Coordinates of C-alpha atoms (C1' of nucleotides) in Angstrom, one line a residue:
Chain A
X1 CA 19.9 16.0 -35.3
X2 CA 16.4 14.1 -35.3
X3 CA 17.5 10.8 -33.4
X4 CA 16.1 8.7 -36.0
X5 CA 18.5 5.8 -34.1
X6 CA 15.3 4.3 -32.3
X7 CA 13.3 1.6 -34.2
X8 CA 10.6 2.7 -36.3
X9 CA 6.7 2.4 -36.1
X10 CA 4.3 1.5 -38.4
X11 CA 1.3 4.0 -38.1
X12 CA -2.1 2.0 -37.8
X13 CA -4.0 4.5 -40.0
X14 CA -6.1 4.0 -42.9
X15 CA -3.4 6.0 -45.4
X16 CA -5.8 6.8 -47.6
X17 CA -7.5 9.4 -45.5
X18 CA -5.6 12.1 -47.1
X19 CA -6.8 15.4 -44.4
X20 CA -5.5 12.8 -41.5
X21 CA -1.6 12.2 -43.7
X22 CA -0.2 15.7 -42.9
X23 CA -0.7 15.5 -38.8
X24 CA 2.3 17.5 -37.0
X25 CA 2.6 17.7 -33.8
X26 CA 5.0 18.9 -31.1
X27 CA 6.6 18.3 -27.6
X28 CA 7.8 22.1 -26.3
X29 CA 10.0 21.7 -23.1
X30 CA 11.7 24.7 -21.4
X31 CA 14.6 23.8 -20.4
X32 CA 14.8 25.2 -16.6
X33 CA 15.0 21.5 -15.4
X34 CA 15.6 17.8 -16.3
X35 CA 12.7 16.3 -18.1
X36 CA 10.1 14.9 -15.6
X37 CA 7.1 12.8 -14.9
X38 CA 4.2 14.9 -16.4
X39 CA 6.4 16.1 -18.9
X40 CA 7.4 12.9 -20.4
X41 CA 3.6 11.5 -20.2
X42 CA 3.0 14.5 -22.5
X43 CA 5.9 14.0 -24.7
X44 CA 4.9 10.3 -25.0
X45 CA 0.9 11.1 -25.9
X46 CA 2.1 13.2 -28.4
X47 CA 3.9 11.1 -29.9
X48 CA 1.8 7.9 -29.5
X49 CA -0.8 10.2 -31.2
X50 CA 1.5 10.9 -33.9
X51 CA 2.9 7.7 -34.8
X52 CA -0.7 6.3 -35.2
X53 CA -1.8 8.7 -37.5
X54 CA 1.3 8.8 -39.0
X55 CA 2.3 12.3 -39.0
X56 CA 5.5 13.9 -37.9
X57 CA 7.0 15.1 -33.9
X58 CA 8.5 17.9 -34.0
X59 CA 10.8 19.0 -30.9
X60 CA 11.0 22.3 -29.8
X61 CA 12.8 24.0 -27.4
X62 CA 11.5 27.1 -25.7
X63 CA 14.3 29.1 -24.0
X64 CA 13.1 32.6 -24.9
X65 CA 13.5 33.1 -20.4
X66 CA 17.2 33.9 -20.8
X67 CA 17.7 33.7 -17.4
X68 CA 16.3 30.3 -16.6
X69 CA 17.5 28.0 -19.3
X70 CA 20.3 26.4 -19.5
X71 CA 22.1 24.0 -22.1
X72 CA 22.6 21.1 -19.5
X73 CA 19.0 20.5 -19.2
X74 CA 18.1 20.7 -22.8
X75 CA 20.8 18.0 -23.0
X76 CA 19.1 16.2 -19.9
X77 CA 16.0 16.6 -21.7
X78 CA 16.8 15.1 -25.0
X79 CA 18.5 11.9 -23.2
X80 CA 15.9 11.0 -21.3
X81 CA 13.5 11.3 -24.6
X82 CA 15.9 9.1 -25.9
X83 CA 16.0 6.9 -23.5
X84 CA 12.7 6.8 -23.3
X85 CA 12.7 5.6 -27.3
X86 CA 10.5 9.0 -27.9
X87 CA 12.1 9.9 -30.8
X88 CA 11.2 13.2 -33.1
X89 CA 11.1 14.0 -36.8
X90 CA 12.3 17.7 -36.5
X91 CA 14.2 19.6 -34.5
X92 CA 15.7 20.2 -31.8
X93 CA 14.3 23.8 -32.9
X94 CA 15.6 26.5 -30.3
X95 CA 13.2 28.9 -30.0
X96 CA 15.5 32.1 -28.5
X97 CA 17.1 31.1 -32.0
X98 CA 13.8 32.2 -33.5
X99 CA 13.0 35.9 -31.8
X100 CA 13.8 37.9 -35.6
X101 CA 10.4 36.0 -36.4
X102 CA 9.1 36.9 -33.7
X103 CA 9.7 40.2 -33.6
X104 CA 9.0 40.6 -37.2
X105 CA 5.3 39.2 -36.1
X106 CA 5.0 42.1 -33.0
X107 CA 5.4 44.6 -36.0
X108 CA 3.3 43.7 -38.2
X109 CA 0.9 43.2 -35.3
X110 CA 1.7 47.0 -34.1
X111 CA 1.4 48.2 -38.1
X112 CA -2.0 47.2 -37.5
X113 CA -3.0 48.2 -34.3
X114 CA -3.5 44.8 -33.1
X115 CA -0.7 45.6 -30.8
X116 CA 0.7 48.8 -28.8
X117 CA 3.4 49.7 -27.1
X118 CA 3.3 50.0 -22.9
X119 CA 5.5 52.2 -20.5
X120 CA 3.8 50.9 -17.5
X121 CA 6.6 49.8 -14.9
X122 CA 6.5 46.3 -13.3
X123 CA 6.8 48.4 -9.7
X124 CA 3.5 50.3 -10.5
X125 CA 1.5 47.3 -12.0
X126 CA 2.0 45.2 -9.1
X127 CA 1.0 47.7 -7.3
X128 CA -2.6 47.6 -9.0
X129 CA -2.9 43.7 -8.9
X130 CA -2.2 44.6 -4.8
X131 CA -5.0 46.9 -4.8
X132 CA -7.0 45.5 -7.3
X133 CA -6.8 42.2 -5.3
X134 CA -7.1 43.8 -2.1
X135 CA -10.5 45.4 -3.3
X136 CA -12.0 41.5 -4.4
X137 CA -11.6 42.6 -8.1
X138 CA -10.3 41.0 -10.3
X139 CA -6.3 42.0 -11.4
X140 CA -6.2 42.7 -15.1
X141 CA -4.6 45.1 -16.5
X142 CA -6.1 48.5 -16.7
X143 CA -5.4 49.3 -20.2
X144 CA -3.3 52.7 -19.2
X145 CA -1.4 52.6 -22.6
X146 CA -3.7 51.2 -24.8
X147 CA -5.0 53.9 -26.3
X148 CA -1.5 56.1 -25.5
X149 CA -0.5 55.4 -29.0
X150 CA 2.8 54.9 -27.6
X151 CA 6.4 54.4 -29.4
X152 CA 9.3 51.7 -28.5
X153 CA 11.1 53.8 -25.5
X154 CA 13.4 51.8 -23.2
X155 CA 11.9 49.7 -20.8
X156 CA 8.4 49.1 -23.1
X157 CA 7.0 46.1 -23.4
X158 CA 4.5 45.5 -26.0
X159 CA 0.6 44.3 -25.2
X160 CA -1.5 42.7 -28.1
X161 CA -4.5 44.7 -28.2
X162 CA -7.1 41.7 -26.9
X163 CA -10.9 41.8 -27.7
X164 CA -13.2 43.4 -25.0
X165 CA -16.5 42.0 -26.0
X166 CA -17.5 38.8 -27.3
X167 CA -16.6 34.9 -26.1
X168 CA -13.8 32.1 -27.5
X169 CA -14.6 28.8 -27.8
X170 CA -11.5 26.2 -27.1
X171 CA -12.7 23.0 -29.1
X172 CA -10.2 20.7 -26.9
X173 CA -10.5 16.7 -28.1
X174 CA -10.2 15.6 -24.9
X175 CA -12.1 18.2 -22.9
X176 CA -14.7 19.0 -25.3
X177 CA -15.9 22.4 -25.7
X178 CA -14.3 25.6 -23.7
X179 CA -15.9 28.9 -23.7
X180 CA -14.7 32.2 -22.5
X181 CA -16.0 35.5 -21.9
X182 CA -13.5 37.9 -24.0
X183 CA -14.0 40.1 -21.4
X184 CA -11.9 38.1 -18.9
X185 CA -9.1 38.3 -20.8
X186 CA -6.4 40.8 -20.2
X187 CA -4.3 42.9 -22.4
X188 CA -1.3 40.6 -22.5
X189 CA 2.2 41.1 -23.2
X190 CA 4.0 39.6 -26.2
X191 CA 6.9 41.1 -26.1
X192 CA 9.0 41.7 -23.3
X193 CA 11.8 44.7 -22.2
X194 CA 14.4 43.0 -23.5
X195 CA 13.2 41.9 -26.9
X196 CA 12.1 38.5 -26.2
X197 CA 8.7 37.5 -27.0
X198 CA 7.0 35.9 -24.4
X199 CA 5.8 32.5 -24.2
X200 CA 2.0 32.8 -25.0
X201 CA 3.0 34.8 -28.4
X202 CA 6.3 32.7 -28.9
X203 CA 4.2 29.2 -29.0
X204 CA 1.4 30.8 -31.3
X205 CA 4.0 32.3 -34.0
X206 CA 6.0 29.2 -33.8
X207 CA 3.5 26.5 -34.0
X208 CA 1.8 28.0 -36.9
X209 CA 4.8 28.5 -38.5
X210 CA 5.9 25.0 -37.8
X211 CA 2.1 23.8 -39.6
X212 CA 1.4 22.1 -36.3
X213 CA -1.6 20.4 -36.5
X214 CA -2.5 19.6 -32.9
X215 CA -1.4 20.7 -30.1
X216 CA -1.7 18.9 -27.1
X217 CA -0.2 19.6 -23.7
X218 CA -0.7 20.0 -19.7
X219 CA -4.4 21.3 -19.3
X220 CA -2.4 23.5 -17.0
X221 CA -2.4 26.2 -20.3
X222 CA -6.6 25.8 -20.9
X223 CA -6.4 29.4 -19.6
X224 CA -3.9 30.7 -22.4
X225 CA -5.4 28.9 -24.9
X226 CA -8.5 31.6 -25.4
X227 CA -6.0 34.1 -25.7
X228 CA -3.6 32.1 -28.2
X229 CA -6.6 31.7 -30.3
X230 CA -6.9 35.4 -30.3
X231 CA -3.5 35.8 -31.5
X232 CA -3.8 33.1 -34.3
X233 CA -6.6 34.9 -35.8
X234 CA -4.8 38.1 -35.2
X235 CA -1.9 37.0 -37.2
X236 CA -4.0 35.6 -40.0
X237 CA -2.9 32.1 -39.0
X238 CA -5.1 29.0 -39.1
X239 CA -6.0 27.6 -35.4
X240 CA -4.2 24.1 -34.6
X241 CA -6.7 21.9 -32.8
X242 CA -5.8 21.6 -28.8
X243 CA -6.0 18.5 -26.5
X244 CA -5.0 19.3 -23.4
X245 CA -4.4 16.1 -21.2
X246 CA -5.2 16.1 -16.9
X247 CA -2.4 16.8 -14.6
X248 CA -0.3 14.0 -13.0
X249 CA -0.6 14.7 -8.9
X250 CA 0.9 13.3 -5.9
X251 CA -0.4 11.0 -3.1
X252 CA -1.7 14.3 -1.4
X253 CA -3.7 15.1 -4.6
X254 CA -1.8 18.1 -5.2
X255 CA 0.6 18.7 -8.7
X256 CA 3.5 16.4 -8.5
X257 CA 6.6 17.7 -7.4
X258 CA 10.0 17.0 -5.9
X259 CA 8.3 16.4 -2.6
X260 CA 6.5 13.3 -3.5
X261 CA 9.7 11.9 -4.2
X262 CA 11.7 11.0 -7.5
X263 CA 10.0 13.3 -10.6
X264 CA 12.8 13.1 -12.9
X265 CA 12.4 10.6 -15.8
X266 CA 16.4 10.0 -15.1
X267 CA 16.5 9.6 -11.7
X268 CA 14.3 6.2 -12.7
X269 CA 16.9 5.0 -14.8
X270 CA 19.4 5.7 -12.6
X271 CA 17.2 3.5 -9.7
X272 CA 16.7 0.6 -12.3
X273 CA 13.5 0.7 -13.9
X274 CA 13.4 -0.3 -17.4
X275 CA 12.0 2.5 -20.2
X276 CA 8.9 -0.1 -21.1
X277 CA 8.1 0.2 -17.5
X278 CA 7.7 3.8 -17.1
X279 CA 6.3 4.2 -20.6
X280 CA 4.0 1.4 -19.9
X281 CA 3.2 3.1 -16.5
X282 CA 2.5 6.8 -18.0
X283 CA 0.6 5.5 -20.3
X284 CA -2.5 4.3 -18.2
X285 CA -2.3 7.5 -16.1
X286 CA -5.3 9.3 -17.6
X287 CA -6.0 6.6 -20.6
X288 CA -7.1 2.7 -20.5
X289 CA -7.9 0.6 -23.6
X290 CA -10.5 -1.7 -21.8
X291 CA -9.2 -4.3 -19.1
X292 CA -5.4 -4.3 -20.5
X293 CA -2.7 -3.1 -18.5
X294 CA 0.6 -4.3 -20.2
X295 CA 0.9 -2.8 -23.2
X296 CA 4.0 -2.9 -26.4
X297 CA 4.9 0.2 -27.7
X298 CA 4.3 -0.8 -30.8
X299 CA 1.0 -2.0 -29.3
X300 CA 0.4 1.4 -27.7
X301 CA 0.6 2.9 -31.5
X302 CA -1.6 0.5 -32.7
X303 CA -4.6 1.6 -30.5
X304 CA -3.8 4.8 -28.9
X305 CA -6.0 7.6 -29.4
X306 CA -7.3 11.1 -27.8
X307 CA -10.9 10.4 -27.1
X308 CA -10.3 7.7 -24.8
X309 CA -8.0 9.7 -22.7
X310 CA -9.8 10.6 -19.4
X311 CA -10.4 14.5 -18.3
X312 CA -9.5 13.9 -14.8
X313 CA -6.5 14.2 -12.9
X314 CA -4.2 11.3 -11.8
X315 CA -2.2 10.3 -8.6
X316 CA 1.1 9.2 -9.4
X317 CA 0.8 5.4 -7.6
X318 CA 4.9 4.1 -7.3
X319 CA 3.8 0.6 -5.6
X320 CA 1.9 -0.1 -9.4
X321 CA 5.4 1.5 -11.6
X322 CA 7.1 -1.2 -9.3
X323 CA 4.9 -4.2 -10.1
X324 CA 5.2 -2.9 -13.8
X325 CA 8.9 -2.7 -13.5
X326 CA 9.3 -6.5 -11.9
X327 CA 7.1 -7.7 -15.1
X328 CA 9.5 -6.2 -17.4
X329 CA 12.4 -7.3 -15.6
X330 CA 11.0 -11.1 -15.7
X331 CA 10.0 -10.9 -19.1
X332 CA 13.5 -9.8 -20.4
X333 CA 16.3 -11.9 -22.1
X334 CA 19.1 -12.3 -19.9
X335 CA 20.9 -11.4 -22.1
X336 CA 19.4 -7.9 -22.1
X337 CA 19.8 -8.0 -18.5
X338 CA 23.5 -8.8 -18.7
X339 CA 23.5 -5.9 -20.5
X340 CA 21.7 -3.4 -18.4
X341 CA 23.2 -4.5 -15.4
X342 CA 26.8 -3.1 -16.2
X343 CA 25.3 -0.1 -14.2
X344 CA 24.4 -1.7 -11.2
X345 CA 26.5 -4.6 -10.5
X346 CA 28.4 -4.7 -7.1
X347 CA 32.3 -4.0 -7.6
X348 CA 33.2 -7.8 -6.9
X349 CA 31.1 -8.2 -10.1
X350 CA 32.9 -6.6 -12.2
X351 CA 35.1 -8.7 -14.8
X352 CA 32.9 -12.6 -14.2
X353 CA 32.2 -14.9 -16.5
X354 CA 29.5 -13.5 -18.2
X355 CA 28.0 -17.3 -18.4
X356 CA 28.0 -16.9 -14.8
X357 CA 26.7 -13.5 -14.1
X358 CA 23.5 -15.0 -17.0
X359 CA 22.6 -17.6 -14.7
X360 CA 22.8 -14.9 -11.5
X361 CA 20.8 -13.1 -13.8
X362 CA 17.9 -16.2 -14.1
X363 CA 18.4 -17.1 -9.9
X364 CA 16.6 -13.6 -10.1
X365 CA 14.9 -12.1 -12.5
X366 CA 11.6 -13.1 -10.6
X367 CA 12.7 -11.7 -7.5
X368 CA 13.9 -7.8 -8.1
X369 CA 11.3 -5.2 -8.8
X370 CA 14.4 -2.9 -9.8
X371 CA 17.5 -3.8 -11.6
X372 CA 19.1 -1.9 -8.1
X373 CA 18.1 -4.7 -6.0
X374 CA 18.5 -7.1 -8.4
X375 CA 22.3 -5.7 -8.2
X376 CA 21.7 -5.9 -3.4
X377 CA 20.5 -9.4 -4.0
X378 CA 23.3 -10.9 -5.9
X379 CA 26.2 -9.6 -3.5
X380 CA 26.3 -13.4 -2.2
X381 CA 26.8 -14.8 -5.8
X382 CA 30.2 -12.6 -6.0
X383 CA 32.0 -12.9 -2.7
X384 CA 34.8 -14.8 -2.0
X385 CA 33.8 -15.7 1.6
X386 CA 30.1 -14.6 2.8
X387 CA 29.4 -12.4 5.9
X388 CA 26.2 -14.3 7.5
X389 CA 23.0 -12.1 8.7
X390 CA 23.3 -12.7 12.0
X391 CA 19.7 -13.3 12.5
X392 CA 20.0 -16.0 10.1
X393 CA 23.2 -17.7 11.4
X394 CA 21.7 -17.8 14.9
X395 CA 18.9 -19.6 14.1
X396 CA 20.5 -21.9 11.3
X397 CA 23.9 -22.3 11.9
X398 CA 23.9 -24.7 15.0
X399 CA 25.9 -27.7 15.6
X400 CA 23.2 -30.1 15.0
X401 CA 23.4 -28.8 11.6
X402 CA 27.0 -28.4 11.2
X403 CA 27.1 -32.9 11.1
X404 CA 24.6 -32.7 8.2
X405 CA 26.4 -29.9 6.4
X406 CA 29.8 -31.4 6.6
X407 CA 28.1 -34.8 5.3
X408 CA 26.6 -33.1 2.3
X409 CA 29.8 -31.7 1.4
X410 CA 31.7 -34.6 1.4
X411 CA 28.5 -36.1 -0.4
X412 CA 28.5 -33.4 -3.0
X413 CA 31.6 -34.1 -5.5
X414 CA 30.1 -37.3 -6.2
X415 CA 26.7 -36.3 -7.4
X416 CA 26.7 -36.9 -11.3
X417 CA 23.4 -34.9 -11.9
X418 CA 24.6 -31.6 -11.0
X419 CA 20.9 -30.3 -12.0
X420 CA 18.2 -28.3 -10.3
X421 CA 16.4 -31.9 -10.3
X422 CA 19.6 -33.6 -9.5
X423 CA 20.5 -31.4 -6.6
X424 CA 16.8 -31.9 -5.7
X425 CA 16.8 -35.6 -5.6
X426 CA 19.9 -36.0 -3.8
X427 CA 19.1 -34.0 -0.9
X428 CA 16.1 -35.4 -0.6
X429 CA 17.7 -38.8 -0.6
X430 CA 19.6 -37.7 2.0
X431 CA 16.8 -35.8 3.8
X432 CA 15.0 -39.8 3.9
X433 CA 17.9 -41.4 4.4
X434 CA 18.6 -39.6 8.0
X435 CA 14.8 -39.8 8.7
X436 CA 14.2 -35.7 8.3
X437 CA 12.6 -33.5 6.6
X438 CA 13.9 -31.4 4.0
X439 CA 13.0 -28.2 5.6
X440 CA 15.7 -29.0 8.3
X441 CA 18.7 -29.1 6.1
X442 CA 17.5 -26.8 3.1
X443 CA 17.8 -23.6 5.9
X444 CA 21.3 -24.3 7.6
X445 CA 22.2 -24.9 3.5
X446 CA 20.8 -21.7 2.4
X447 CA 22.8 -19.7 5.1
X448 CA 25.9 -21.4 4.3
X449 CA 25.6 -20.7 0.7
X450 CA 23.8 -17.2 0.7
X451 CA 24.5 -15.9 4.2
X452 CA 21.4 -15.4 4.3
X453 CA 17.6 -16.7 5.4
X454 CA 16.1 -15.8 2.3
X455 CA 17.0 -16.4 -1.2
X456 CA 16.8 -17.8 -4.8
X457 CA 15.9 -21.5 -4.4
X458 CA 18.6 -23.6 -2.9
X459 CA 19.0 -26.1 -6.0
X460 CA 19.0 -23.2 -8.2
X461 CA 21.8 -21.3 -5.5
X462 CA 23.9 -24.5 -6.4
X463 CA 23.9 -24.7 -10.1
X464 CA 24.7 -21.0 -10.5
X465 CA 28.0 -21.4 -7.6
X466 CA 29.1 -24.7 -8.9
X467 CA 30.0 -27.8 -7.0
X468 CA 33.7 -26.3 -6.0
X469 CA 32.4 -23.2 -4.5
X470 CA 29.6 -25.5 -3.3
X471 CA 31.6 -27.6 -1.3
X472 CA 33.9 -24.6 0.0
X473 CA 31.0 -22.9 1.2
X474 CA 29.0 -25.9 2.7
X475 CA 32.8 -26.6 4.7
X476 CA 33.3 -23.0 5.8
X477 CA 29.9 -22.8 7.3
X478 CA 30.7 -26.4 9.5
X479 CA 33.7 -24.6 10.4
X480 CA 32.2 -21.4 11.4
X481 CA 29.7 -23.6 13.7
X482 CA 32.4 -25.2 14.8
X483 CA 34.1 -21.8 15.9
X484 CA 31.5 -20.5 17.0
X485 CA 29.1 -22.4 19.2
Chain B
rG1 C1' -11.4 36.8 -4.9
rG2 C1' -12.2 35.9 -10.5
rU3 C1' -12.1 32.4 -14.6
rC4 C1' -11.8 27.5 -16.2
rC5 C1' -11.5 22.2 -15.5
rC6 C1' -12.5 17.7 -12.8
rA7 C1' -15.4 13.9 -9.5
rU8 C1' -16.6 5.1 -9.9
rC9 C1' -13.0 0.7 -4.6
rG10 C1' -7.0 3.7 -0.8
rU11 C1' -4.8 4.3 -6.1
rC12 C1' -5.0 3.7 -11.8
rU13 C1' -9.3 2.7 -14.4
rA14 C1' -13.7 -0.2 -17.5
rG15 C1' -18.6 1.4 -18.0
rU16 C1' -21.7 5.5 -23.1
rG17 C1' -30.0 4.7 -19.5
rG18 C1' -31.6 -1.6 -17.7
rU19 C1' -24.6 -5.0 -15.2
rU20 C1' -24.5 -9.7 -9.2
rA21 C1' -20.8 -2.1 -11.2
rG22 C1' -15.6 -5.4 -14.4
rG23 C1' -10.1 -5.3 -14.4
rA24 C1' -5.2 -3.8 -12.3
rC25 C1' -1.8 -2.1 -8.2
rG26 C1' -1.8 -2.5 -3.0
rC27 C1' -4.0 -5.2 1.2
rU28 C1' -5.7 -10.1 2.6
rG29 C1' -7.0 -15.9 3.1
rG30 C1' -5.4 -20.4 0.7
rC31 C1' -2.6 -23.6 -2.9
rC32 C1' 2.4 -24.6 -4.7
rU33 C1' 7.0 -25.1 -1.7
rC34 C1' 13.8 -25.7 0.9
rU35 C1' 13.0 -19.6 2.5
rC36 C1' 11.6 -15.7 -0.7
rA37 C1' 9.7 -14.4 -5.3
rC38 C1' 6.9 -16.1 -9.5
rG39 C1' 2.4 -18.7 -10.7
rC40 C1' -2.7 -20.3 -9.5
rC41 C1' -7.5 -20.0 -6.7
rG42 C1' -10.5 -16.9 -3.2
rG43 C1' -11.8 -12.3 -0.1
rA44 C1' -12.6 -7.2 1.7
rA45 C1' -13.0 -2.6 -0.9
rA46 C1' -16.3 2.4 -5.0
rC47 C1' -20.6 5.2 -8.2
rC48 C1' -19.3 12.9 -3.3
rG49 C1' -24.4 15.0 -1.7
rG50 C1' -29.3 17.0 -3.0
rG51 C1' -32.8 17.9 -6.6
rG52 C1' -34.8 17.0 -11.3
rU53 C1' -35.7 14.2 -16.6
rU54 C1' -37.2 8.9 -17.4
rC55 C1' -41.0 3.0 -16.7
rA56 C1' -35.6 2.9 -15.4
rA57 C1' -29.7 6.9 -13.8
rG58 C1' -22.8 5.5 -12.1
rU59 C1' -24.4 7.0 -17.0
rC60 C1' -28.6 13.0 -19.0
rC61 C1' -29.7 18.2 -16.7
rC62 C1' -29.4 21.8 -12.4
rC63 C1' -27.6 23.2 -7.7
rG64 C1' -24.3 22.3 -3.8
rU65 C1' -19.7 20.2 -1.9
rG66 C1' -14.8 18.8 -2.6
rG67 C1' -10.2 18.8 -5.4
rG68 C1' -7.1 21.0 -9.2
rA69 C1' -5.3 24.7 -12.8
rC70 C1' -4.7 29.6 -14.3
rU71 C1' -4.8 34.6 -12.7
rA72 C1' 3.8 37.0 -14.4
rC73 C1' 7.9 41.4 -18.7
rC74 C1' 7.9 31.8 -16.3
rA75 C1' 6.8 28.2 -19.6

RNA sequence: GGUCCCAUCGUCUAGUGGUUAGGACGCUGGCCUCUCACGCCGGAAACCGGGGUUCAAGUCCCCGUGGGACUACCA
């Protein structure tokens, strides 16, 4: 399964440059969740990266944490990729699927002492970090087994034998040069108790054997890296190049999470944005090209790259994924809009014309932010007789107005242009005719056909109903005055 | 605590030693107008602080300060 089904993109890359042909990269969820907003940015740089240089997007799935992983959200995961129009050359690769590798990797690590086995309890090791902490030092572990020369008993885990001297250098292309004392880095464990690998061996293993070329992910894993580099070169393996791209935080500058409200990619759809939105959103959260802000996908290929992604993190601004959202919206065929509306529409929608629903659809596409209150705003257009805001009926629906109203609706069946500009110039006509201003029948009209004090224009209100619900509605309204005042 | 990263309007950002520090969201004044929205024109709003380097620093260096990440038999 590689969901080749979304459109393909040209890469913008001088072929010729043979070293840049062979780029693979990769997008590693774990699936302990539904796939969310700093997750997806990552997922989209990688592949925005890819696509321009014209390499290949792997998708991998790292489950080894038995416990946490479940099959729903890699299903959640790969739909909202989808959805998103992120779609991968390889994979879905399961990486529990891939523990013999693994395992055959710890042993040939442990063959060579690279690696040992450890009978330290998790009881008695958190109780050094306790003590260790408690005592302002730092909580690393001791190295108890490391020279032990230990065999696999039950409960061992097994710790690659790090270096104790010397420093790493990270060359990240976004962050530039990284270095680290070798010293700071602990003994870790690669494999656990149970047999799994854990995840700073399994990503190693598996993205060398996968021939990624660049790796580039949360900057949240800068710390790892050192060590991952330390196991490449353990392993023999060549080291992929890293970019790791800024965090994605919330209004109160802290990492993004459920608190500051919706974080799952999903839960967008599900609220009407459109995927050009939120793609077009993520992408200028942590990278610009100039003074543009709307940008194609296809256009986002075209000039996307690494170095002009910024190192710093990014508050996740909802007011500007709103105003990016209404653009889409305005910019889309109504007949894409028909389309994506099925979702949303009010159950009295269900089953119209869709002729009619297009031109609900045009009253407006300029006025919803969200294809959800695109859906609130159109309730009017569906009923068979309207509940007035009561606000708006106390101010507009008076008996002075009710005269008018019932003379425009007697007026009505005989106007030949039923046009926007027809509709205009007759009221207007009429407007002159009685010596008043527009502005004094257009509101009572509005209420009478909407229900409400604010709405698409009133010319434009008419067209969409039709002259017979026109003239129904104009009636009931005089007749509601009537009733009641 | 330790290690690492980061720092231009409220927010997203442009800027690569010499600019009236630009754009966008939001806010706001006006125009358009049957309300609202769209659109158009205008406004308020920023280089964290201190030292250097330099004829010249938002841009380079150092030190502070502030924020963030990591510090698991999670990924």
């Amino acid at each position: 399964m590689t969901n080749a089904g979304g459109q393909s993109y040209k890469p913008s890359v001088n072929m010729g440059n043979n070293s840049m042909i062979n780029v693979r990269t990769r997008f590693a969820p774990s699936p302990t969740g539904f796939l969310h907003i700093g997750g997806a940015r990552t997922a989209l740089f990688n592949w925005l990266f890819t696509r321009h240089q014209g390499g290949k997007f792997v998708l991998r799935v790292e489950d080894t944490d038995q416990a946490r992983s479940t099959e729903e959200s890699t299903k959640a995961i790969l739909d909202a990729m989808t959805w998103l129009g992120l779609n991968w050359d390889e994979g879905p690769y399961f990486q529990a699927e891939r523990v013999s590798l693994h395992r055959e990797m710890v042993q040939k690590l442990i063959q060579e002492g690279k690696a040992y086995y450890c009978t330290c309890t998790p009881e008695a090791l958190e109780e050094k970090r306790k003590q260790a902490l408690a005592a302002g030092k730092k909580p690393k572990y001791d190295g108890t087994c490391r020279e032990k020369n230990l065999g696999k008993t039950a409960g061992s885990v097994v710790r690659f034998r790090g270096a104790q001297t010397g420093v790493t250098i990270v060359e990240d292309l976004i962050k530039g040069n990284i270095s680290f004392n070798n010293e700071e880095l602990d003994d870790l464990i690669i494999e656990r108790a149970d047999g799994y690998p854990t995840y700073n061996f399994a990503v190693v293993v598996d993205d060398a054997l996968m021939n990624i070329t660049h790796v580039i992910r949360g900057d949240d894993h800068v710390n790892n890296t050192p060590r991952q580099i330390l196991l490449y070169q353990a392993l023999g393996f060549d080291v992929p190049k890293f970019a790791h791209v800024p965090m994605i935080l919330g209004a109160d500058k802290t990492r993004l999470s459920k608190r500051h409200g919706a974080t799952s990619v999903m839960a967008y759809k599900e609220m009407g944005y459109l995927p050009e939105a939120l793609v077009n959103y993520l992408v200028r959260l942590g990278w610009a090209h100039g003074d543009q802000e709307i940008f194609s996908l296809q256009e986002l290929v075209d000039v996307f790259s690494l170095e002009a992604v910024g190192k710093s993190p990014a508050v996740f601004n909802p007011e500007k994924l709103l105003w990016l959202n209404a653009h889409y919206i305005r910019q889309s065929a109504p007949e894409k809009l028909l389309d994506l509306m099925k979702d949303f529409w009010p159950a009295p929608a269900v089953g119209k014309d869709a002729e009619f629903v297009k031109k609900v659809i045009l009253d407006l596409r300029t006025r919803s932010r969200t294809l959800a209150e695109m859906a609130a705003a159109a309730d009017f257009y569906f009923a068979d007789k309207l509940d007035y805001e009561p606000e708006a009926a106390q101010k507009f629906l008076l008996p002075e107005a009710a005269v008018y109203l019932k003379e425009i609706a007697q007026k009505i069946p005989a106007v030949e242009n039923f046009t926007r500009e027809g509709i205009e110039e007759f009221l207007k006509e009429y407007a002159q005719e009685k010596g008043i201003k527009l502005k004094i029948i257009a509101q009572p009209l509005r209420v009478a056909l909407t229900g409400k004090a604010v709405s698409p224009g009133i010319d434009e209100v008419m067209v969409t109903l039709g002259k017979e619900r026109v003239v129904k509605r104009i009636r009931d309204a005089a007749a509601w005055i009537t009733a009641n005042k």
